[in-house]
GROMACS .gro file of C-alpha atoms in nm:
model
  370
    1MET     CA    1  20.361  19.760  11.257
    2LEU     CA    2  20.509  20.045  11.413
    3ALA     CA    3  20.360  20.287  11.104
    4ALA     CA    4  20.005  20.125  11.197
    5PHE     CA    5  20.045  20.231  11.538
    6SER     CA    6  20.120  20.557  11.456
    7ARG     CA    7  19.835  20.620  11.251
    8PHE     CA    8  19.626  20.433  11.526
    9SER     CA    9  19.773  20.700  11.780
   10VAL     CA   10  19.715  20.962  11.547
   11LEU     CA   11  19.370  20.856  11.499
   12VAL     CA   12  19.284  20.824  11.844
   13LEU     CA   13  19.463  21.204  11.904
   14SER     CA   14  19.194  21.345  11.723
   15CYS     CA   15  18.883  21.188  11.818
   16LEU     CA   16  18.998  21.344  12.191
   17LEU     CA   17  19.069  21.681  11.991
   18ALA     CA   18  18.685  21.656  11.897
   19LEU     CA   19  18.555  21.559  12.169
   20SER     CA   20  18.750  21.792  12.395
   21GLY     CA   21  18.597  22.087  12.128
   22CYS     CA   22  18.232  21.976  12.158
   23GLN     CA   23  18.284  22.012  12.520
   24HIS     CA   24  18.413  22.360  12.527
   25ALA     CA   25  18.182  22.484  12.193
   26GLU     CA   26  17.988  22.783  12.267
   27PRO     CA   27  17.613  22.711  12.303
   28PRO     CA   28  17.455  22.873  11.999
   29VAL     CA   29  17.276  23.202  12.030
   30GLN     CA   30  16.951  23.159  12.132
   31PRO     CA   31  16.677  23.507  11.962
   32ASP     CA   32  16.609  23.745  12.245
   33PRO     CA   33  16.202  23.705  12.172
   34ARG     CA   34  16.181  24.074  12.311
   35LEU     CA   35  16.426  24.241  12.028
   36ILE     CA   36  16.241  23.974  11.778
   37GLU     CA   37  15.881  24.118  11.912
   38ARG     CA   38  16.009  24.518  11.849
   39PHE     CA   39  16.185  24.445  11.563
   40ASP     CA   40  15.857  24.318  11.397
   41ALA     CA   41  15.677  24.628  11.565
   42LEU     CA   42  15.882  24.848  11.353
   43ARG     CA   43  15.869  24.692  11.065
   44SER     CA   44  15.526  24.646  11.072
   45THR     CA   45  15.419  24.995  11.156
   46TYR     CA   46  15.682  25.120  10.891
   47TRP     CA   47  15.504  24.919  10.635
   48LEU     CA   48  15.123  25.023  10.713
   49ASP     CA   49  15.242  25.377  10.683
   50TYR     CA   50  15.401  25.316  10.378
   51TRP     CA   51  15.104  25.195  10.217
   52ALA     CA   52  14.849  25.442  10.394
   53SER     CA   53  15.012  25.712  10.168
   54HIS     CA   54  15.032  25.463   9.894
   55PRO     CA   55  14.769  25.355   9.813
   56ILE     CA   56  14.863  25.210   9.459
   57GLU     CA   57  15.186  25.035   9.545
   58ALA     CA   58  14.913  24.883   9.795
   59THR     CA   59  14.671  24.758   9.600
   60ALA     CA   60  14.941  24.619   9.411
   61SER     CA   61  15.057  24.422   9.656
   62GLY     CA   62  14.742  24.240   9.788
   63TYR     CA   63  14.666  24.518  10.065
   64LEU     CA   64  14.265  24.565   9.918
   65ILE     CA   65  14.178  24.763  10.216
   66TYR     CA   66  14.367  25.105   9.998
   67ALA     CA   67  14.167  25.039   9.681
   68ASP     CA   68  13.970  25.294   9.718
   69ARG     CA   69  14.157  25.551   9.773
   70LEU     CA   70  14.441  25.743   9.539
   71PRO     CA   71  14.754  25.927   9.693
   72ALA     CA   72  14.684  26.291   9.910
   73ARG     CA   73  14.994  26.458   9.730
   74ARG     CA   74  14.900  26.845   9.873
   75ARG     CA   75  15.207  27.005  10.045
   76ALA     CA   76  15.005  26.901  10.386
   77ASP     CA   77  15.024  26.551  10.333
   78LEU     CA   78  15.394  26.565  10.228
   79GLU     CA   79  15.469  26.733  10.431
   80ARG     CA   80  15.318  26.516  10.697
   81GLU     CA   81  15.496  26.189  10.538
   82ILE     CA   82  15.824  26.320  10.546
   83GLU     CA   83  15.835  26.415  10.927
   84GLN     CA   84  15.621  26.062  10.934
   85VAL     CA   85  16.011  25.869  10.757
   86ARG     CA   86  16.211  26.106  10.976
   87HIS     CA   87  16.132  25.920  11.266
   88GLU     CA   88  16.065  25.606  11.140
   89LEU     CA   89  16.437  25.567  11.025
   90ALA     CA   90  16.576  25.727  11.313
   91ALA     CA   91  16.383  25.467  11.506
   92LEU     CA   92  16.501  25.184  11.267
   93GLU     CA   93  16.861  25.317  11.270
   94ARG     CA   94  16.871  25.301  11.647
   95PHE     CA   95  16.707  24.980  11.641
   96ARG     CA   96  16.956  24.670  11.732
   97GLY     CA   97  16.957  24.483  11.410
   98ASP     CA   98  17.288  24.372  11.391
   99ALA     CA   99  17.209  24.164  11.769
  100LEU     CA  100  16.906  23.957  11.587
  101THR     CA  101  17.000  23.577  11.462
  102ASP     CA  102  16.783  23.552  11.203
  103PRO     CA  103  16.953  23.656  10.889
  104ALA     CA  104  16.608  23.704  10.719
  105ARG     CA  105  16.493  23.970  10.979
  106GLN     CA  106  16.840  24.136  10.932
  107ASN     CA  107  16.832  24.168  10.609
  108GLU     CA  108  16.483  24.282  10.561
  109TRP     CA  109  16.574  24.523  10.826
  110HIS     CA  110  16.884  24.687  10.607
  111ARG     CA  111  16.644  24.679  10.306
  112LEU     CA  112  16.392  24.895  10.552
  113ILE     CA  113  16.660  25.141  10.594
  114ARG     CA  114  16.765  25.151  10.246
  115HIS     CA  115  16.375  25.254  10.166
  116ALA     CA  116  16.314  25.497  10.397
  117ARG     CA  117  16.608  25.689  10.256
  118GLU     CA  118  16.522  25.656   9.902
  119ARG     CA  119  16.194  25.771  10.034
  120LEU     CA  120  16.375  26.127  10.182
  121LEU     CA  121  16.573  26.153   9.922
  122LEU     CA  122  16.298  26.189   9.648
  123LEU     CA  123  16.072  26.398   9.877
  124GLU     CA  124  16.330  26.583  10.031
  125ARG     CA  125  16.634  26.680   9.771
  126VAL     CA  126  16.524  26.511   9.451
  127GLY     CA  127  16.166  26.635   9.540
  128GLN     CA  128  16.001  26.445   9.270
  129TRP     CA  129  15.644  26.539   9.410
  130GLN     CA  130  15.788  26.891   9.252
  131ARG     CA  131  15.991  26.785   8.897
  132ASP     CA  132  15.778  26.455   8.784
  133PRO     CA  133  15.429  26.596   8.621
  134ARG     CA  134  15.318  26.218   8.580
  135LEU     CA  135  15.310  26.127   8.940
  136TYR     CA  136  14.967  26.315   8.917
  137LEU     CA  137  14.766  26.131   8.656
  138ALA     CA  138  14.809  25.767   8.905
  139ALA     CA  139  14.697  25.559   8.537
  140SER     CA  140  14.800  25.239   8.694
  141ALA     CA  141  14.588  25.289   8.967
  142PHE     CA  142  14.325  25.292   8.701
  143GLU     CA  143  14.467  25.030   8.521
  144GLN     CA  144  14.508  24.769   8.854
  145LEU     CA  145  14.135  24.765   8.855
  146THR     CA  146  14.104  24.546   8.542
  147GLU     CA  147  14.250  24.262   8.697
  148GLU     CA  148  14.018  24.013   8.710
  149THR     CA  149  14.143  23.810   9.002
  150LEU     CA  150  14.164  24.154   9.228
  151ALA     CA  151  13.768  24.128   9.343
  152ALA     CA  152  13.451  24.120   9.198
  153ARG     CA  153  13.380  24.304   8.894
  154GLU     CA  154  13.106  24.513   9.126
  155ARG     CA  155  13.367  24.600   9.390
  156ARG     CA  156  13.566  24.721   9.153
  157ALA     CA  157  13.305  24.936   8.982
  158GLN     CA  158  13.283  25.107   9.383
  159TRP     CA  159  13.680  25.131   9.357
  160MET     CA  160  13.712  25.298   8.991
  161LEU     CA  161  13.407  25.543   9.120
  162ALA     CA  162  13.615  25.665   9.449
  163ARG     CA  163  13.880  25.710   9.268
  164LEU     CA  164  13.762  25.877   8.986
  165GLN     CA  165  13.612  26.112   9.242
  166GLN     CA  166  13.949  26.195   9.375
  167LEU     CA  167  14.160  26.239   9.071
  168PRO     CA  168  14.034  26.618   9.016
  169TYR     CA  169  14.195  26.650   9.330
  170LEU     CA  170  14.514  26.559   9.284
  171LEU     CA  171  14.610  26.688   8.933
  172ALA     CA  172  14.526  26.976   9.144
  173ALA     CA  173  14.730  26.913   9.402
  174GLY     CA  174  14.968  26.881   9.070
  175GLN     CA  175  14.930  27.192   8.972
  176ASP     CA  176  14.988  27.324   9.270
  177ASN     CA  177  15.291  27.155   9.328
  178LEU     CA  178  15.492  27.166   9.024
  179ASN     CA  179  15.820  27.379   8.927
  180ARG     CA  180  16.003  27.336   8.652
  181ALA     CA  181  16.014  27.017   8.568
  182PRO     CA  182  16.221  26.861   8.276
  183GLN     CA  183  16.103  26.929   7.958
  184ARG     CA  184  16.071  26.545   7.904
  185PHE     CA  185  15.907  26.458   8.159
  186THR     CA  186  15.605  26.771   8.084
  187LEU     CA  187  15.603  26.603   7.763
  188SER     CA  188  15.506  26.248   7.799
  189ALA     CA  189  15.282  26.348   8.115
  190MET     CA  190  15.084  26.592   7.835
  191ARG     CA  191  15.072  26.245   7.635
  192GLN     CA  192  14.997  26.045   7.913
  193ALA     CA  193  14.699  26.296   8.045
  194SER     CA  194  14.532  26.273   7.653
  195ALA     CA  195  14.560  25.909   7.638
  196LEU     CA  196  14.428  25.854   7.982
  197SER     CA  197  14.114  26.025   7.952
  198GLU     CA  198  14.058  25.760   7.647
  199ARG     CA  199  14.107  25.477   7.881
  200LEU     CA  200  13.926  25.604   8.176
  201ALA     CA  201  13.583  25.591   7.963
  202THR     CA  202  13.665  25.224   7.816
  203LEU     CA  203  13.734  25.105   8.190
  204VAL     CA  204  13.425  25.288   8.309
  205GLU     CA  205  13.222  25.115   8.051
  206SER     CA  206  13.317  24.803   8.120
  207LEU     CA  207  13.286  24.806   8.441
  208ILE     CA  208  12.902  24.935   8.431
  209PRO     CA  209  12.719  24.580   8.349
  210ALA     CA  210  12.816  24.439   8.652
  211ALA     CA  211  12.718  24.740   8.911
  212PRO     CA  212  12.416  24.922   8.684
  213GLU     CA  213  12.312  25.083   9.017
  214LEU     CA  214  12.666  25.290   9.067
  215SER     CA  215  12.592  25.380   8.606
  216ASP     CA  216  12.518  25.750   8.730
  217GLY     CA  217  12.766  25.784   8.953
  218LEU     CA  218  13.021  25.612   8.708
  219GLN     CA  219  12.945  25.848   8.435
  220SER     CA  220  12.980  26.189   8.667
  221ALA     CA  221  13.247  26.067   8.821
  222LEU     CA  222  13.447  26.027   8.450
  223LEU     CA  223  13.327  26.368   8.293
  224ALA     CA  224  13.475  26.533   8.636
  225ALA     CA  225  13.749  26.353   8.598
  226GLN     CA  226  13.812  26.395   8.220
  227THR     CA  227  13.730  26.798   8.259
  228ALA     CA  228  14.022  26.764   8.505
  229LEU     CA  229  14.248  26.618   8.299
  230LEU     CA  230  14.207  26.877   7.946
  231GLU     CA  231  14.304  27.116   8.261
  232TYR     CA  232  14.577  26.971   8.393
  233ARG     CA  233  14.678  26.923   8.105
  234ARG     CA  234  14.676  27.286   7.968
  235HIS     CA  235  14.809  27.419   8.276
  236LEU     CA  236  15.084  27.177   8.124
  237GLU     CA  237  15.140  27.341   7.841
  238THR     CA  238  15.124  27.708   7.908
  239VAL     CA  239  15.238  27.751   8.244
  240VAL     CA  240  15.521  27.422   8.337
  241LEU     CA  241  15.648  27.393   7.940
  242PRO     CA  242  15.748  27.720   7.908
  243GLU     CA  243  15.982  27.683   8.196
  244SER     CA  244  16.073  27.344   8.242
  245LEU     CA  245  16.453  27.234   8.235
  246ALA     CA  246  16.581  27.098   7.940
  247SER     CA  247  16.791  26.825   8.148
  248ALA     CA  248  16.614  26.542   8.360
  249ALA     CA  249  16.957  26.519   8.561
  250ILE     CA  250  16.920  26.526   8.977
  251GLY     CA  251  17.286  26.623   8.936
  252PRO     CA  252  17.582  26.469   9.059
  253ALA     CA  253  17.544  26.603   9.443
  254ARG     CA  254  17.184  26.413   9.439
  255TYR     CA  255  17.307  26.101   9.270
  256GLU     CA  256  17.627  26.074   9.473
  257ASP     CA  257  17.344  26.075   9.802
  258PHE     CA  258  17.151  25.785   9.586
  259LEU     CA  259  17.465  25.599   9.605
  260GLN     CA  260  17.595  25.606   9.931
  261GLU     CA  261  17.258  25.618  10.107
  262VAL     CA  262  17.113  25.394   9.951
  263HIS     CA  263  17.269  25.150   9.828
  264GLY     CA  264  17.521  25.136  10.083
  265LEU     CA  265  17.812  25.225   9.783
  266ASP     CA  266  18.135  25.360  10.020
  267LEU     CA  267  18.302  25.571   9.743
  268SER     CA  268  18.207  25.931   9.559
  269LEU     CA  269  18.054  25.962   9.244
  270ASP     CA  270  18.347  26.002   9.024
  271GLN     CA  271  18.529  25.738   9.198
  272TRP     CA  272  18.258  25.521   9.081
  273LEU     CA  273  18.275  25.681   8.749
  274GLU     CA  274  18.610  25.535   8.743
  275GLN     CA  275  18.560  25.204   8.801
  276LEU     CA  276  18.292  25.150   8.517
  277ASP     CA  277  18.566  25.327   8.284
  278GLU     CA  278  18.780  25.039   8.410
  279GLN     CA  279  18.553  24.790   8.315
  280TRP     CA  280  18.425  24.905   8.037
  281GLU     CA  281  18.783  24.888   7.882
  282ALA     CA  282  18.796  24.588   8.023
  283ALA     CA  283  18.480  24.427   7.841
  284ALA     CA  284  18.621  24.648   7.545
  285ASP     CA  285  18.897  24.454   7.555
  286ALA     CA  286  18.746  24.134   7.613
  287GLY     CA  287  18.525  24.180   7.354
  288SER     CA  288  18.820  24.236   7.070
  289LEU     CA  289  18.983  23.913   7.178
  290LEU     CA  290  18.648  23.733   7.134
  291ALA     CA  291  18.543  23.902   6.782
  292GLU     CA  292  18.857  23.807   6.669
  293ASP     CA  293  18.856  23.489   6.839
  294ARG     CA  294  18.483  23.431   6.698
  295ASN     CA  295  18.542  23.421   6.323
  296HIS     CA  296  18.208  23.259   6.209
  297LEU     CA  297  18.003  23.545   6.441
  298ALA     CA  298  18.192  23.857   6.154
  299LEU     CA  299  18.267  23.984   6.457
  300THR     CA  300  18.658  24.037   6.352
  301ARG     CA  301  18.721  24.394   6.482
  302LEU     CA  302  18.562  24.557   6.825
  303ASP     CA  303  18.439  24.841   6.570
  304ALA     CA  304  18.228  24.599   6.417
  305LEU     CA  305  18.140  24.465   6.772
  306LEU     CA  306  17.968  24.830   6.856
  307HIS     CA  307  17.785  24.840   6.499
  308SER     CA  308  17.611  24.547   6.550
  309GLN     CA  309  17.520  24.663   6.926
  310ARG     CA  310  17.419  24.988   6.758
  311MET     CA  311  17.166  24.784   6.487
  312SER     CA  312  17.085  24.604   6.796
  313ALA     CA  313  17.001  25.000   6.962
  314ASP     CA  314  16.789  25.037   6.639
  315GLN     CA  315  16.599  24.764   6.628
  316ALA     CA  316  16.481  24.825   6.994
  317ARG     CA  317  16.371  25.213   6.898
  318HIS     CA  318  16.178  25.076   6.609
  319PHE     CA  319  15.998  24.807   6.840
  320LEU     CA  320  15.886  25.131   7.067
  321ILE     CA  321  15.775  25.347   6.810
  322ASP     CA  322  15.553  25.019   6.641
  323GLN     CA  323  15.435  24.991   7.034
  324LEU     CA  324  15.378  25.246   7.185
  325GLY     CA  325  15.345  25.505   6.930
  326MET     CA  326  15.629  25.710   7.093
  327ALA     CA  327  15.822  25.990   6.855
  328HIS     CA  328  16.179  25.848   6.754
  329ALA     CA  329  16.365  26.115   6.927
  330GLU     CA  330  16.263  25.977   7.259
  331THR     CA  331  16.222  25.690   7.230
  332ALA     CA  332  16.667  25.691   7.063
  333ALA     CA  333  16.753  25.888   7.364
  334VAL     CA  334  16.526  25.635   7.592
  335VAL     CA  335  16.741  25.337   7.422
  336ASP     CA  336  17.101  25.509   7.425
  337ALA     CA  337  17.046  25.567   7.780
  338LEU     CA  338  16.995  25.257   7.859
  339LEU     CA  339  17.305  25.154   7.677
  340THR     CA  340  17.574  25.392   7.764
  341HIS     CA  341  17.651  25.442   8.178
  342PRO     CA  342  17.284  25.524   8.317
  343ALA     CA  343  17.460  25.707   8.610
  344ARG     CA  344  17.619  25.983   8.388
  345VAL     CA  345  17.344  26.045   8.236
  346LEU     CA  346  17.086  26.073   8.559
  347ALA     CA  347  17.438  26.266   8.708
  348GLY     CA  348  17.446  26.474   8.460
  349ASP     CA  349  17.860  26.443   8.424
  350ALA     CA  350  17.920  26.733   8.264
  351PRO     CA  351  18.179  26.543   7.994
  352TRP     CA  352  17.896  26.272   7.895
  353PRO     CA  353  17.613  26.435   7.606
  354SER     CA  354  17.339  26.362   7.682
  355PRO     CA  355  17.153  26.089   7.504
  356GLN     CA  356  16.986  26.357   7.205
  357THR     CA  357  17.273  26.495   7.200
  358ARG     CA  358  17.426  26.205   7.117
  359LEU     CA  359  17.222  26.068   6.873
  360ALA     CA  360  17.245  26.452   6.721
  361ALA     CA  361  17.623  26.334   6.649
  362GLU     CA  362  17.616  26.001   6.549
  363PRO     CA  363  17.580  25.956   6.165
  364PRO     CA  364  17.286  25.728   6.081
  365ILE     CA  365  17.296  25.279   6.102
  366GLN     CA  366  17.391  25.193   5.753
  367ALA     CA  367  17.360  24.849   5.668
  368PRO     CA  368  17.639  24.596   5.828
  369PRO     CA  369  17.997  24.541   5.620
  370SER     CA  370  17.929  24.207   5.418
   0.00000   0.00000   0.00000
């Protein structure tokens, strides 16, 4: 009886405590409608300005108001975009985003800040508009107009005409802006320029039947675009390539900026790479244990496990060669960079050789051990 009474007393006391807690519980925080309205305005302004400066991305996202445009990349346009992003980033950083009660809006606030910081890094400190000649080809701007679901074929023919007419100006901006571009980027852009010239002819031919009244205009714009592409390729070969940089690395300082300002990593590059090394060693140890434990996989040593990985890499290289028609050395460099520490390659970390150097130093792939 006493035990039953004690259990009953505990139950009553628990209920009283729960009721007391309910009576003194903090009311849910109500969202501030003015704060939400302010954030929504900041978000809309940022994306509308971004789409206006990046019409290819806008079209890919369904904002077809910019489907007849190519990006403007003259120095004056770039300077205007830099000032615009600076202003919008400052407004986003001043905004009290942590006071937003909606987790989705909070996350988007953080994402907008990271996006704006990355744009400024690429525009100001990395200078992507000076080092990547592929940006001025805008090949995807024409390729995306082949999507049947985008709009009627006649409408897409109109957009194709408008973009073809703008391509010579974009290529001319590239010739003015490029300065000591990496050799790999330059060679790739030269190949892409030749391929794009042929591809544009095919695209125009496919669209003319849907808009015969635009035939003369499309043919004329195509000829002007092909002439501009030929001149651009010649400029890359004779002016840019002789002064191209051997490495495409942006350097440790700029890569550290990406880690800290864009990705919010509160570590120096050296600290982060040290952690990567530790994780690599731990993975290697785990791989050795796995290989020893799984005899049926015929991977009894770590060397065999790594050899299997190299065989997979070789298969990936050959796939790229077959499918994309790329040179073996280039595809090897790309695949090797993806299979090793990308951070060290991009940061240009001195202790790690470049993918090309690693390829030259490694013995050729042999048959797996029996």
